[in-house]
Short mmCIF file of C-alpha atoms and ligand atoms in Angstrom, two decimals:
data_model
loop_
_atom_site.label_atom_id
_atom_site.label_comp_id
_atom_site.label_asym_id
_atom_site.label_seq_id
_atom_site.Cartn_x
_atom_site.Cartn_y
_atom_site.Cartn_z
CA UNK A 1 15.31 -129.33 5.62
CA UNK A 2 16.68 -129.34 2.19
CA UNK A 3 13.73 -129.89 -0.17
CA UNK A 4 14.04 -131.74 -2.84
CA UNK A 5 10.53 -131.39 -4.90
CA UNK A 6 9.22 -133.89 -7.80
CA UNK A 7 9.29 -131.14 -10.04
CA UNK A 8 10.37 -133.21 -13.77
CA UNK A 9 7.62 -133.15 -15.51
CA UNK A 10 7.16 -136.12 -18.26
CA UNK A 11 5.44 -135.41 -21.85
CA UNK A 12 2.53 -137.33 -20.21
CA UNK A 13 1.68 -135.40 -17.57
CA UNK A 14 2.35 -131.83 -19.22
CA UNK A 15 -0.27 -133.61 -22.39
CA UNK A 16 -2.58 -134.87 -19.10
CA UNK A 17 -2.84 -131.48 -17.59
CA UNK A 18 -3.99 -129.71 -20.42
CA UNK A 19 -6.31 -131.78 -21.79
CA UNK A 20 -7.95 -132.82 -18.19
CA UNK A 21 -7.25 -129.20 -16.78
CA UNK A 22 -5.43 -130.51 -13.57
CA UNK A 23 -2.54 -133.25 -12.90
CA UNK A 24 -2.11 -134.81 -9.43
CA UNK A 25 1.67 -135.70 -8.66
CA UNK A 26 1.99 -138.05 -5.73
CA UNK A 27 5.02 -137.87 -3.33
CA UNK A 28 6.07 -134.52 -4.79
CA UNK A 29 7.45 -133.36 -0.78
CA UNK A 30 8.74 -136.36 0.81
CA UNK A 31 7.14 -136.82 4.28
CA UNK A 32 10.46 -134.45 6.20
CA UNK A 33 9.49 -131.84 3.75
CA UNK A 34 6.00 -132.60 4.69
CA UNK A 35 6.88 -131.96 8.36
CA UNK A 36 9.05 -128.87 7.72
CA UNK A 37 6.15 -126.98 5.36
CA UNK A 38 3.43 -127.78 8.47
CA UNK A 39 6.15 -126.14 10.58
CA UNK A 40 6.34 -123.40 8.66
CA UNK A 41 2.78 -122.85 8.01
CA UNK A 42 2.28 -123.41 11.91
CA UNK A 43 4.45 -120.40 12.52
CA UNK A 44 3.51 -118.13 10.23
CA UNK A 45 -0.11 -118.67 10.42
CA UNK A 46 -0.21 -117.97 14.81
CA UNK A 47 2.44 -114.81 13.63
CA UNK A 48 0.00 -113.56 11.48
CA UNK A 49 -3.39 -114.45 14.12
CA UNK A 50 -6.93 -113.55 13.10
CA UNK A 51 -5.84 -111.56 10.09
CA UNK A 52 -6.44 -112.88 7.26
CA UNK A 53 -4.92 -110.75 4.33
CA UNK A 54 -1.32 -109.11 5.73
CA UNK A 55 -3.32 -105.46 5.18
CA UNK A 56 -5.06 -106.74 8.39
CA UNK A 57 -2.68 -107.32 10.78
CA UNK A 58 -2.53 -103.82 12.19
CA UNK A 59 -6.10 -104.19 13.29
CA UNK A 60 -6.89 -107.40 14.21
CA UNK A 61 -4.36 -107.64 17.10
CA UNK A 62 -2.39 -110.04 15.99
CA UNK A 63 -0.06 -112.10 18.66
CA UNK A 64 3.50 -112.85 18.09
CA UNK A 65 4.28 -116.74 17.91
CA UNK A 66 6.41 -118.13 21.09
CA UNK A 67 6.44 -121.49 19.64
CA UNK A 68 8.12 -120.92 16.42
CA UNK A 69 9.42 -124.41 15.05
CA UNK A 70 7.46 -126.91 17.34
CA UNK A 71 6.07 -129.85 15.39
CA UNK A 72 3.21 -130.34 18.25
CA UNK A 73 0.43 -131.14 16.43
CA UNK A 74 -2.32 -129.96 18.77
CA UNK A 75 -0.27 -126.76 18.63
CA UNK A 76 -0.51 -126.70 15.15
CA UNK A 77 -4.23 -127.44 14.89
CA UNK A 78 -4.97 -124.62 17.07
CA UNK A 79 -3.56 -122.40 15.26
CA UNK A 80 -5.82 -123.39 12.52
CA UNK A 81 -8.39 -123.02 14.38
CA UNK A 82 -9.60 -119.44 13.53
CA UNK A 83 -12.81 -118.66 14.90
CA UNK A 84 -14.19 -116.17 11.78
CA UNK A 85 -17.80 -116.13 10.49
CA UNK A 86 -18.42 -117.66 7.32
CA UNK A 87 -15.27 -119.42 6.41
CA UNK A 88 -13.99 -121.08 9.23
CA UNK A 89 -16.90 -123.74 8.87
CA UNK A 90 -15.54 -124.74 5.15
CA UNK A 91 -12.24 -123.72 5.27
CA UNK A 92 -9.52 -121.62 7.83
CA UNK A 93 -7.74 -119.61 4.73
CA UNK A 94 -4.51 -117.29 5.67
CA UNK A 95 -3.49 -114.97 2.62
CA UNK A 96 -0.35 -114.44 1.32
CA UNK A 97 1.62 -115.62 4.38
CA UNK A 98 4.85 -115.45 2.11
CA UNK A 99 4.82 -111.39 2.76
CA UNK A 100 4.55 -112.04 6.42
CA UNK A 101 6.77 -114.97 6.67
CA UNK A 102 10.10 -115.98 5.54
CA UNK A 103 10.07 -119.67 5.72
CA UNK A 104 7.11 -119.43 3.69
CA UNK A 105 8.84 -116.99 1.47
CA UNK A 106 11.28 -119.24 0.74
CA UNK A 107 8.72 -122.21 -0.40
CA UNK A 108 6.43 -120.19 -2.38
CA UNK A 109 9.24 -118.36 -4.31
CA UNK A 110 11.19 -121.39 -5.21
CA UNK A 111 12.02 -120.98 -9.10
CA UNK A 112 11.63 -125.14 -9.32
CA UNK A 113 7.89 -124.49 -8.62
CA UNK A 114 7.61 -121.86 -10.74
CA UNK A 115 9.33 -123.73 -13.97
CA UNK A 116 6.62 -126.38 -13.22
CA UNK A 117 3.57 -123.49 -13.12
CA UNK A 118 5.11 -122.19 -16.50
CA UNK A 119 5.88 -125.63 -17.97
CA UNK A 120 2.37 -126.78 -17.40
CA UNK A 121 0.67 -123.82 -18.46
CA UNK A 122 2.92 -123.73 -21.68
CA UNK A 123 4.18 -120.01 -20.95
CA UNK A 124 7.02 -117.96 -20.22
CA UNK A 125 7.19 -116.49 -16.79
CA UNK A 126 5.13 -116.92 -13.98
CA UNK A 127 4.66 -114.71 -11.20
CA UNK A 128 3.52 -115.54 -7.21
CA UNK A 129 -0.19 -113.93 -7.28
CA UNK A 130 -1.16 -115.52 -4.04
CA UNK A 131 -0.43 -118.24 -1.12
CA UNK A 132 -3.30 -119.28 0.93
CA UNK A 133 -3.42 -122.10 4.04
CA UNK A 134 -6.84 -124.40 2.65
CA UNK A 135 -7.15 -126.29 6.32
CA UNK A 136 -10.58 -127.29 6.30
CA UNK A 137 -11.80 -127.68 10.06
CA UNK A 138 -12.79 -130.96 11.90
CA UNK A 139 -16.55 -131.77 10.36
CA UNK A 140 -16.27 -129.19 7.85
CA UNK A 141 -18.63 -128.35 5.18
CA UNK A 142 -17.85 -129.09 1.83
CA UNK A 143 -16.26 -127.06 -0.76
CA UNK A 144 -18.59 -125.59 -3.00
CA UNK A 145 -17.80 -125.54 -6.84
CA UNK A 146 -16.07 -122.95 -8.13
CA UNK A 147 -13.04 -122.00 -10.71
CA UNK A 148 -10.35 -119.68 -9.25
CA UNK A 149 -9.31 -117.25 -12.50
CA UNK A 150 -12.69 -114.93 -12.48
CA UNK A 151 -11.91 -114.11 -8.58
CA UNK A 152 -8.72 -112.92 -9.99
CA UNK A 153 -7.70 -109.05 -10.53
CA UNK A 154 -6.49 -110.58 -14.18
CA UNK A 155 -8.48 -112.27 -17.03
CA UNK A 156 -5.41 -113.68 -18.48
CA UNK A 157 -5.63 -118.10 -18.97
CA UNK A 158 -3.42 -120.32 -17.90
CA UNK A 159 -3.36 -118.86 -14.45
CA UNK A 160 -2.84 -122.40 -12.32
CA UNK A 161 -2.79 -123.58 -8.36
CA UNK A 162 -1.15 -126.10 -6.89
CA UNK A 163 -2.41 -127.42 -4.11
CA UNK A 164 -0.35 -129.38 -1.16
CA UNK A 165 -1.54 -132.14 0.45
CA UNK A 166 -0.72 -131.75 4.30
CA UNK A 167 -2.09 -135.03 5.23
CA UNK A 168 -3.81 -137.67 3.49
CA UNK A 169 -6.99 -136.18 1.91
CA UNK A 170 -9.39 -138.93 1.47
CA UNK A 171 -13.00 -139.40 0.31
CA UNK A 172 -13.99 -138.99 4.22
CA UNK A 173 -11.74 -135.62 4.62
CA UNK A 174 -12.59 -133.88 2.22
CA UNK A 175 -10.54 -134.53 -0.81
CA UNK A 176 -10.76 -132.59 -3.89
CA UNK A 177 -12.89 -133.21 -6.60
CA UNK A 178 -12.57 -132.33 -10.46
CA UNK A 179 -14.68 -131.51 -13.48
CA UNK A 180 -12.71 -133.02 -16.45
CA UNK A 181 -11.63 -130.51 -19.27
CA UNK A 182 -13.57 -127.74 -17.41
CA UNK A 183 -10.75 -125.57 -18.08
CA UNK A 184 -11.76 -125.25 -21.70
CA UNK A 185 -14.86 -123.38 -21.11
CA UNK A 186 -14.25 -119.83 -19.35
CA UNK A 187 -17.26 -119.40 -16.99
CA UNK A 188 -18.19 -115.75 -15.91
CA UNK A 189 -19.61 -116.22 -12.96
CA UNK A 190 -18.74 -117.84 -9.36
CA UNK A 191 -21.67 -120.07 -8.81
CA UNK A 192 -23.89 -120.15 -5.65
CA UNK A 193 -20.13 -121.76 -4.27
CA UNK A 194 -22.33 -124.63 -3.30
CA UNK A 195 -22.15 -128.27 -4.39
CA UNK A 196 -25.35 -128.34 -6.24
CA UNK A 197 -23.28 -125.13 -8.20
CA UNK A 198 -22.04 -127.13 -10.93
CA UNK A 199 -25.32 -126.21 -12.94
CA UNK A 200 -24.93 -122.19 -12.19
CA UNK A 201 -20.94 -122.11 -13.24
CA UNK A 202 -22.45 -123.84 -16.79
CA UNK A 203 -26.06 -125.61 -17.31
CA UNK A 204 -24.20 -128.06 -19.72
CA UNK A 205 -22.24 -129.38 -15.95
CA UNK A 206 -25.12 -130.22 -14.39
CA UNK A 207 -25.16 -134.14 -15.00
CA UNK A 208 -21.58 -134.49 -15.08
CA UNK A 209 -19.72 -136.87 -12.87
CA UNK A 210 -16.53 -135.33 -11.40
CA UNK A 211 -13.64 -137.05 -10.22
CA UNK A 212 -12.28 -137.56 -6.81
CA UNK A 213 -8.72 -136.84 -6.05
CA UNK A 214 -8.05 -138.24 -2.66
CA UNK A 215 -3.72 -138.40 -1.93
CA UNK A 216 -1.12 -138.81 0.49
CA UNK A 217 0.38 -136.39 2.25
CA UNK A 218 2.84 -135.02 -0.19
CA UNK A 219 1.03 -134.93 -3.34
CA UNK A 220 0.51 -131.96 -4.82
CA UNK A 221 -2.38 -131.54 -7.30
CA UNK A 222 -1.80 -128.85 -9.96
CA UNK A 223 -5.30 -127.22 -11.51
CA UNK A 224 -5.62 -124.58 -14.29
CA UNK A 225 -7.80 -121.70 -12.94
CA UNK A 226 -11.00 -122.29 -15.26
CA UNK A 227 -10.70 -125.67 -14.07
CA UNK A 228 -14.37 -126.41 -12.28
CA UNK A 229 -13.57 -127.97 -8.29
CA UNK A 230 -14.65 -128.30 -4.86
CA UNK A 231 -13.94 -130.49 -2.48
CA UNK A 232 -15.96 -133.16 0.02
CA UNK A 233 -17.12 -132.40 3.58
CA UNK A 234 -15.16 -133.64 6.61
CA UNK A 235 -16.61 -136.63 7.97
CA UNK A 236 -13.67 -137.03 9.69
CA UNK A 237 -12.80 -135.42 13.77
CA UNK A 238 -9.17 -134.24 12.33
CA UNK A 239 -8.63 -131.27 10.49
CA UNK A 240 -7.48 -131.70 6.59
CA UNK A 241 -4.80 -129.14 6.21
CA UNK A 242 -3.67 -127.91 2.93
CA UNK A 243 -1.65 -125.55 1.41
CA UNK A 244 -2.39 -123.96 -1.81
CA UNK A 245 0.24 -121.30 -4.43
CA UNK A 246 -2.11 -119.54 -7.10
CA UNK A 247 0.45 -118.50 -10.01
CA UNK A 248 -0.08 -115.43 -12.25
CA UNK A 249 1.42 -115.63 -15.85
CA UNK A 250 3.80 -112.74 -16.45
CA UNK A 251 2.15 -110.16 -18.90
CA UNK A 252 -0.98 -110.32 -17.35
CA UNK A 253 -3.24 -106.96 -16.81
CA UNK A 254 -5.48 -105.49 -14.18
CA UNK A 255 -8.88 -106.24 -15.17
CA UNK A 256 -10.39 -103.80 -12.05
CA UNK A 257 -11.22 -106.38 -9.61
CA UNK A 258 -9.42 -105.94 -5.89
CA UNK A 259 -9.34 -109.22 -5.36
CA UNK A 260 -6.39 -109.39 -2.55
CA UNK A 261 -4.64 -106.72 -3.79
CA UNK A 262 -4.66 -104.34 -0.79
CA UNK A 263 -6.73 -100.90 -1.27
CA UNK A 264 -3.26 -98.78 -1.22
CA UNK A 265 -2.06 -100.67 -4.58
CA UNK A 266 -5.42 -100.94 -5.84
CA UNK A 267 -5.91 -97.04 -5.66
CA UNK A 268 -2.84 -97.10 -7.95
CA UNK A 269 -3.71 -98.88 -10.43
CA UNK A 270 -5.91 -98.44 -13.83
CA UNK A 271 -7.77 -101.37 -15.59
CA UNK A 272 -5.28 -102.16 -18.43
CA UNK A 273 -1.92 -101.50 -16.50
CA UNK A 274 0.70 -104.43 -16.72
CA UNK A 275 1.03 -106.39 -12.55
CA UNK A 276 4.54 -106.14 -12.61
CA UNK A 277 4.24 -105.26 -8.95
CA UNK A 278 7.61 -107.10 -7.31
CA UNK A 279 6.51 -107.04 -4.11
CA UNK A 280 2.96 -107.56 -4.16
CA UNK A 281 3.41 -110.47 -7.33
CA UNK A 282 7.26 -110.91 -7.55
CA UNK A 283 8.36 -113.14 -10.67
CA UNK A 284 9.04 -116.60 -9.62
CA UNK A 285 10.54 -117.77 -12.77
CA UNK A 286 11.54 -116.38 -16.10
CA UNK A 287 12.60 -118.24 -19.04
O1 AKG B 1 -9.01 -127.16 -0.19
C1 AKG B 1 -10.17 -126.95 -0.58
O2 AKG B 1 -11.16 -127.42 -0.02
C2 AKG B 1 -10.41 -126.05 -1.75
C3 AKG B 1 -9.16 -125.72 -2.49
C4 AKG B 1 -9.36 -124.75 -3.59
O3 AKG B 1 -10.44 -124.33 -3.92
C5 AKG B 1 -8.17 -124.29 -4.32
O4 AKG B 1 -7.05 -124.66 -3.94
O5 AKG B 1 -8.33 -123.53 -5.30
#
């Protein structure tokens, strides 16, 4: 599958992103390229089996796939299906299946994505800090609020995700949800990652009304990573897959937190020290 990405961005939606700290773009994958990505994401995630992080596969036993390529969609929803304390009930997250997998390579490192990433966050290079399957399981609970940038191993801004829409997320699946211009604040802390959170991540949040984002399959919603979110519970009996890309702008620093850098790089490094690591956060497009 050739894919052929939304990826022009107008004036409008560069001047909508950064003053409401996240842009949805419907039909940015055409529903083929929809197809091919849950392929792909099918594959690598059974290749890579209960470990999360690639630094795990040695020990958790993972299983080489025999059904690389099939579109079956119980097939795929199994594979989802990763039975792991603690996440599993919100969300079934693989790590950085782009190390592990080729065809997911290939997506994440696409330099089209990566011009939108460094269009949107108004800088000059972006690098691939981490992929990371969001399929949030059949009744699952909700998303608790959270921004993504103080989990990082940088402090840098404009760090961004962007998120992919697998099927339609609606209102009853678990769609995203958004606090408006939350981006312009930088919160310290995590929150209790719960949905009455808001009021932890900043007292002023706590009678703010956040938006829903519920898309089609083939949207892709683009958030800065002080940008406050969560997302619904799954009233639903299907699994809401998503796929998210977490971008790192070039320049950035290690601020000393692991994060998912593995313990063998980590050892290396020193707070201060420039992630120019290529094949732990390889540039995805340069100016
Ligand atoms: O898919 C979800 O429920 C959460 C997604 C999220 O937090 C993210 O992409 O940063």
């Amino acid at each position: 599958v050739e894919v052929e990405m939304r990826t022009e961005l107008s004036p409008d939606q560069i001047a909508s992103y950064r003053d409401n700290g996240f842009l949805v773009i419907d039909d940015f994958l055409t529903g083929n390229e929809v197809e091919h990505l849950r392929g792909v994401l099918q594959h690598a995630v059974e290749t890579r089996g209960d470990a999360r992080v690639p630094s795990e596969m040695a020990t958790a036993g993972a299983t080489r796939a025999t059904t690389a390529g099939s579109e079956d969609r119980a097939r795929m929803l199994d594979a989802f299906r990763k039975h792991r304390s603690g996440w599993t009930r919100v969300l079934s997250q693989h790590v950085n299946l782009w190390q592990t997998d080729a065809g997911v390579a290939e997506f994440c490192r696409d330099p089209r994505l990566g011009r939108v990433a460094a269009e949107l966050g108004q800088i000059d290079g972006v690098r691939l800090w981490h992929d990371q399957t969001m399929i949030k399981p059949a009744w699952g609970e909700p998303t608790g609020w959270h921004t993504d940038t103080p989990a990082f191993s940088f402090t840098e801004p404009e760090a961004s995700t962007f998120w992919f829409a697998l099927c339609d997320a609606t209102v009853q699946n678990g769609c995203l949800y958004y606090l408006l211009g939350s981006h312009k604040v930088r919160v310290r802390t995590q929150g209790s990652m719960k949905l009455d959170g808001l009021r932890l991540l900043n007292p002023e949040w706590e009678f703010t009304e956040p938006v829903p984002c519920p898309v089609r399959a083939g949207a892709m919603i683009v958030h800065n990573g002080d940008t406050a979110h969560a997302a619904g519970a799954n009233m639903t009996p299907a699994p809401r897959p998503a796929f998210a890309i977490s971008w790192m702008p070039d320049g950035a620093t290690f601020n000393g937190t692991p994060n998912i850098l593995p313990p063998a790089v980590v050892d290396r490094l020193t707070v201060g020290d420039l992630l120019d690591l290529d094949d732990q956060c390889p540039v995805v497009y340069s100016q």
